[in-house]
Each structure stands twice: as structure tokens, then as C-alpha cells.
């Protein structure tokens, strides 16, 4: 034992450590642990070994309590008291583990076997003797009293026992409270003792000790706040006490706490002046906890409205605390949720009451907006440059939180808030006498952006003025330019309704497009404008395409922004006449096609691979949004110009025209890169995005794409080809004209995949997944595909069963396969035959999974398969269940014949209620795993 512990703590070899840990874990739960754990606590052992002995004791008591005979409870308790007394002057970590062990014993024996447990603990440790000084005994008692409620919170007691023990502990508070009060108020109590008292109080109030019963102790905690050594623990105790759900019942106590919190303002101001962030943080936590947890209670005490308003203003001071977050202060972020809570409470009152509260609190919330926008301001360029990347990221997240708060506050303040922001921005930009910092302008714009991003501002009468002000902003800074861009992007829907204003902002966006520092904001804004305003952009299209081409050729943007830009151009081109689309497509993609031709001739290497994937990605993203068929989507109310409601023009779709032109080139690229899954994936993505966007307009390409996909997959099977085949089946399998090529492709990829299954599919989990999804789609869209003599339906069935067994953690594609296949037993003879012949194998696989062969998270999916079998193959299922459950020990040795019969009867009875079948399966899997009635079952 000593050797194993020495290995665990001191051996540098990680393998030896792991072996030692495994052995010790087994030893800890063995029956012999009762003997060796006391020996390990011997005074001649080192603390690490003593700690293991104490931990072993705790493990035995907390997890294997039923192994302990009742006649040994008393001696075990006495031994633990004795050991705690010995270690009260020894190792702190061993003392804590022993206290946790005694706490666990108390929880298992109270209230019946050990009534008055806490009172006895207090009495035992207050008695003189044992050669242990009073201070050490006192600290040991406080440690024991502190861990007792903590052990209760994490204990594995059954639910009914938890209720009993919680009640017993609540009654024991009468023994704890006077002791804590006495120790905290004694002037000669050492700081360490007072700190432990505060920790102990923190622990007990989490048991929902009534606030009225801890009131005097909470007041004592406020008295401890000026002491720097006790400050943190006092804050924790106060916060825990007033945040208990039950505390709102004690209105008088809460009203007494408000002046005590307000009295901390002087200490708070001093802390701000001295740059003491920890004290600011602690006092703010107390104020926010009281306000956040008890807003409604305190609002309803109308006679005390001024003291609650003073508390709200104190929290406002914390929100606007001087300095930049997170470098100079970390307090202001704590207050944001308070403002949500207060607003929710005010708005939840009936209208008469609400009007009174709004009269008082609307001005407060307008002040809050000013404070938040001030806090959102960037520091000076020099200071910001000195921040670390982590600090900049924290500041970015903080600004997002402020943005969310502003958006929420808008619900209370409404249009007046926008007018307020507009007036401030107007004064700022038109006041020639007073120079303004870019930070101030940026923050006001950020406020607009925050609201416009999620709130419909179409009715607002200040947006035209804002659009008019934007060109007047002197943009000499990246952060300001970014916010200008994002603000324009947030107003894209408004611009769609007021297209005359596009000429004011579009030049700014196109200019920003050439600046790599504004890459994300400028490209995302252009994309939003092209999506929302595409029918008003034709006059600007030539310019937008030209600028976009230029920045793409100069490679100003990173890959993801290039993809967004292509999506923007797809939206833009969608609204143009077909001949203009083709002309623009030609000029836009010709350079890339030429580059791709050159790359296709080169010997494959890593650098030209990236270039090929990049070009294919650009084409994919362009075709994702280039959709001429959706021209009437935007004008359901008939208010749009006639051009928007016109039907698609005759002739082939422009995307199809381009794809047909580059098809041979794509085949050439594939022939060189067929071994590379990423290139194949990029090729498939072009067609998959096009199929999804064009739907039936893609029809002219079905035949040649089916042929290419078949050749591709036959040479080197890849999951992306199966996914594209699935899309094709989904859209075209039901169309008579396209059924022959789709059928041929489906049969070919099925045949190739079946041969992979024969060779061993474990190396191709992605292909297995995609194949089962394809089969499910085929069953759903065109079950006639399974009537073909060329298709080995029996082999497909066995693939489904094998895949079911192969994947222990994720079954979704396979469940879908079975739930699509089984309903067709009646109308597709080949499927009916194979289910009849081999269905029992599926049942065995499902039962094996339920019996413990698969993750418990999959039980709902197994239940779906059983439900589907019961619905569509009832008589067969009855026979299969009886036969499959007959062998002893299957699906688990833990279930009896009666339990198996009961499971079978319950399943067969439920042909309508799928939820009930899921519950039956969950119940049975717990029985099979020996978990029924345990804490794991409760969590399940």
C-alpha cells in the first residue's frame, strides 16, 4: 500500500502513476479498506498517505454505507471524533477529509440513529482535554460544521432521504447560529477563526436557512467588511444569504438590509479612488445581489421607494465605475443583468402601476444608456495599443453585452431612445467649435447599430437623418470605420424600403472594401445590402462588380471574406436580366477558370491544391445565392415594381450555362485529384449548392452529373459523392424524365458501397453514415428504386444492421433508415421479403444495444425502431421478441425471465404512443445495466 502511494505521489514515470492510481482506486472500495485506512492515519505516516487513508474512509462511508452494520455506527463515530481531534493541530488537508467523512456519517444516520448530531459535535469539541489547545479545537469544529452542508449538497442520498436530512439540518441551525455569533462578536477571536465562521455561515445559508433566522449574523458580516482579511469571506456570506430563493419572504429583513448596503457607498468611493478593484467588485456584488434577487419585493414597498431608488443609483454608479473594462475595472459587467431584471419587473405590473413606476424609472434608464455608451467607448489609440490580445477580446465581449442591454432597454424607452441618440450624434457632428473624439462618435453609432440589428426601425423618423449624417463622419480610425460599416449593414432592411438613400452609403461601403483592416465589416455589410436591396441595385451593379473583382484579384481579403463577397455578388446578379447575368458572370469568373485550367495541368502539390479548393469554393458560394427564380419572394404584398413579380425568363438558368461550360474542366481537375477527399468535396459542393438553389432548374445537368458521380465513386468512393447523390435523389428521383440516370447512379453507388461493407467498413465511418442517409432518402422519395433486380436489397438490409452495431454512440442515420424502410413492407415486395427473412437479426441487434451494448443516450432511437416494427410488422415482432429474449443471460444477465416477458408485453401493447415506448425502453435498459433505482436512474 505504502509503495503504491509512493508511486502515485513521487514516481516521475506517468505509466507507473496510472497503474498505482488504478490499484489504489480498487483498494479504496475493497472490504479490506476498513482495516488499512486507520493504519494509514498513523502519526508516523507522511500527510499524503494520511490523506489517502482519510479519503478511503470517506469513500466507504458515502458510497458503501449499507456495508456497515448498525452496531458499528457508534464506534465509527467515536474513532472519527478522536482522529479529528488528533489532526486539529496537524495537516489541514487530512483534517478536512476526516471532517467530510464524519459529515457523511452524520448525513447517513440523522435524524433517527443520530438525533441532535450537530449539537453533539459542538459539545464534543467544546470540552477540554486531549491535549489540544482551544483555538485548534475551535477551528476543527468550524471546519466540520462548514463541510456538513457542503457534503449534503453533493451527497448521493436517495431523494426521500434528502428531504428528511434537509429538515433535520434545518432544525440543527439552532445549535450553530449562537456559536457563530459568539465567535464573530468576541473581540479576542483571532482573524482565522472569524474567517472560518464566515465560511461556515456561507455554507449553512445555502441550506435555505430562513433569512429572518440568519439576520443578526448577516448584520455582523457587514461589520466585518472594513477588515481586509475578512472582506472576501464576508461578501460571500452576505451574497449567499440574500440570494437564497426563500429570502424574498422576509420583507422586513430585506428593508433593513437596504440602508446597510447604501452605507457601503463611502467605502466603495474610497476603493475607486485608491484603485482597489477587489473591494469595488465585492461591494458591487452585494448591491447587485440585493437588487437583482429582490427587485419586485422592494419595488412593491411603495413607502420605501426612495431607499430602493438610492440602491438603483448605487448600482448605476457601479455600472459607470471609472476606468476601462477589463484593464482598469472589472466591476461594471456584474451589473448588466440587474437592469434586465428591474425592467422585467416594472413591465410586468398592470398598466396603472406600471405608469407610476415608469415615471420614476424612465429617466434612470435614459441615464443608463448614457453610462453604457460611455463605458463602451474605446480608450485612446495609444492606450488600446498597449492592451494584450486577451484584454481586447474581453473588451469586445463586454461591448457585445452592452449592445444586448441597449437592445433590451429599447423595449422600455422605444422610439424616444433613437431620437435621443440621433440628437446627440447630430450635435456632435455639427458642432464646429468643439472638437470631438472619434471614440464618442463611434459609441453613439454603436448604440444605433445595437438597436437596428435586431429591432424593426422602419417606422423611425430619425433614420433618414442618420443616413444623412454618416457621410459627414470624419473616418480616420479602423474601429470607427468598422462601426460605420456595421451600422449601415444593420440598416440594410430599411434601405430596401428607402432605396433612394442607397446612393449616400454605397460609395462608403465600396471604398471600405479595398481596406484589408475593414475586411469583415465591409464585406458583411455589402452582403446584407445585396441580399436585402438586390432589386434596387441594378443601377449600381456594374460598379459593385468592378470593385469586387478588383479586390478579389488583389487578394485583399482572407478566404472566408472572399466567399462572403461571392455570395453578395450572387444576390446582386440574381436581380439582373439573364443576358446581364451571363455577361457579368463571364467577366467575373473567366480569370478563375483560366487559373483553374493552368492548375489542372500542373503536377498535384500542396500549394496548387489550396488554390484549386479556393477557386472551387468561390464558384460554390457564388452559385449558392445566384437564384433568378425567387424574384417574387420579396413582394408578397404586391407593392413591389412589376419586375420583381415577373416569372423566370425562358431558356437555361445562367448557373447551368456556366456549369456546362466548365464541366469538362472540372472533370480534368477531378481526374488528377480523385485521391484527395478535400478537392472531391469542393467539387461536390459546387454541384450540391447549385442543386439546392436551382432545384428543378438544374435538370439539364442531371444526366451528365450522374454519369460523372458514378465514375468518380466507382474509382475512389468518398462520402461527399454520396451526399450529392442524396440531393439528386431527393429532387429528381420522382421525375419520370430523370428517373433512369438517377436509378443507374443509385444502383452503382449502392453496389460499390456494398463491396466496401464486405471488405470491412470500420475504416470508412463517414461513408457508412452517408450511405445510410442516402438509402433513407431513397426509401422516402422513391421506394420504387428498391424494386430493381440489380439492387441487392438483402445486402442493404444487412448493411443497416451492421451499421447499427458498428456505431455505439450515434445512430441517427440508421434509425432514419429503419423508420423509412419498415413502412414499405406492405408495398415493396423485395423489402417485405428481406424483413420477413432477416428481421429477427435486427431485433437481436436492437436488444443487444438496449441490454448494455450501446450508449444509454441512444435508447430513444432504439425505441423508434421498435415502435416502427410494432406498427408495421406486429405479428412478426411478437414472434421475434419471444425467440430473441429466450436465451438465458440475453440481453443481460441482470434481468429475469419475468422482466423480459413484461418488457415484451409492454412493447407489443404500444402501437400509438411513441413516448410511452421510449419510457419502456429506458426502464428496461436500466434494469439490464443494474442501474434501476439508483441516482443515475434519477438523472436519466
mmCIF file of C-alpha atoms in Angstrom, residues 418 452-453 455-468 470 487-505 528-529 532-533 536:
data_model
loop_
_atom_site.group_PDB
_atom_site.id
_atom_site.type_symbol
_atom_site.label_atom_id
_atom_site.label_comp_id
_atom_site.label_asym_id
_atom_site.label_seq_id
_atom_site.Cartn_x
_atom_site.Cartn_y
_atom_site.Cartn_z
ATOM 1 C CA UNK A 418 -33.380 56.578 -31.120
ATOM 2 C CA UNK A 452 -31.115 48.461 -35.540
ATOM 3 C CA UNK A 453 -29.565 44.971 -35.774
ATOM 4 C CA UNK A 455 -35.345 45.829 -33.794
ATOM 5 C CA UNK A 456 -37.504 46.843 -36.740
ATOM 6 C CA UNK A 457 -36.637 50.542 -37.146
ATOM 7 C CA UNK A 458 -38.557 51.033 -40.405
ATOM 8 C CA UNK A 459 -41.091 53.322 -38.742
ATOM 9 C CA UNK A 460 -38.438 55.553 -37.156
ATOM 10 C CA UNK A 461 -38.314 59.096 -38.446
ATOM 11 C CA UNK A 462 -34.668 59.619 -37.421
ATOM 12 C CA UNK A 463 -33.078 57.005 -39.722
ATOM 13 C CA UNK A 464 -33.091 59.282 -42.819
ATOM 14 C CA UNK A 465 -31.275 61.891 -40.742
ATOM 15 C CA UNK A 466 -28.798 59.269 -39.520
ATOM 16 C CA UNK A 467 -28.094 58.109 -43.088
ATOM 17 C CA UNK A 468 -27.555 61.770 -43.962
ATOM 18 C CA UNK A 470 -22.967 59.154 -41.862
ATOM 19 C CA UNK A 487 -24.338 50.377 -38.739
ATOM 20 C CA UNK A 488 -25.012 50.602 -42.488
ATOM 21 C CA UNK A 489 -25.338 46.796 -42.552
ATOM 22 C CA UNK A 490 -27.833 46.903 -39.677
ATOM 23 C CA UNK A 491 -29.945 49.353 -41.716
ATOM 24 C CA UNK A 492 -29.991 47.164 -44.874
ATOM 25 C CA UNK A 493 -33.683 46.271 -44.470
ATOM 26 C CA UNK A 494 -34.538 49.952 -44.001
ATOM 27 C CA UNK A 495 -32.561 50.801 -47.156
ATOM 28 C CA UNK A 496 -34.611 48.208 -49.079
ATOM 29 C CA UNK A 497 -37.730 50.252 -48.219
ATOM 30 C CA UNK A 498 -35.961 53.584 -48.903
ATOM 31 C CA UNK A 499 -33.734 52.801 -51.918
ATOM 32 C CA UNK A 500 -33.224 56.488 -52.697
ATOM 33 C CA UNK A 501 -30.771 56.585 -49.746
ATOM 34 C CA UNK A 502 -28.526 53.849 -51.215
ATOM 35 C CA UNK A 503 -26.514 56.441 -53.143
ATOM 36 C CA UNK A 504 -25.483 58.051 -49.816
ATOM 37 C CA UNK A 505 -23.935 54.943 -48.265
ATOM 38 C CA UNK A 528 -26.517 42.361 -46.377
ATOM 39 C CA UNK A 529 -27.217 45.205 -48.821
ATOM 40 C CA UNK A 532 -31.965 42.950 -48.889
ATOM 41 C CA UNK A 533 -31.819 45.565 -51.679
ATOM 42 C CA UNK A 536 -32.808 48.327 -56.342
#
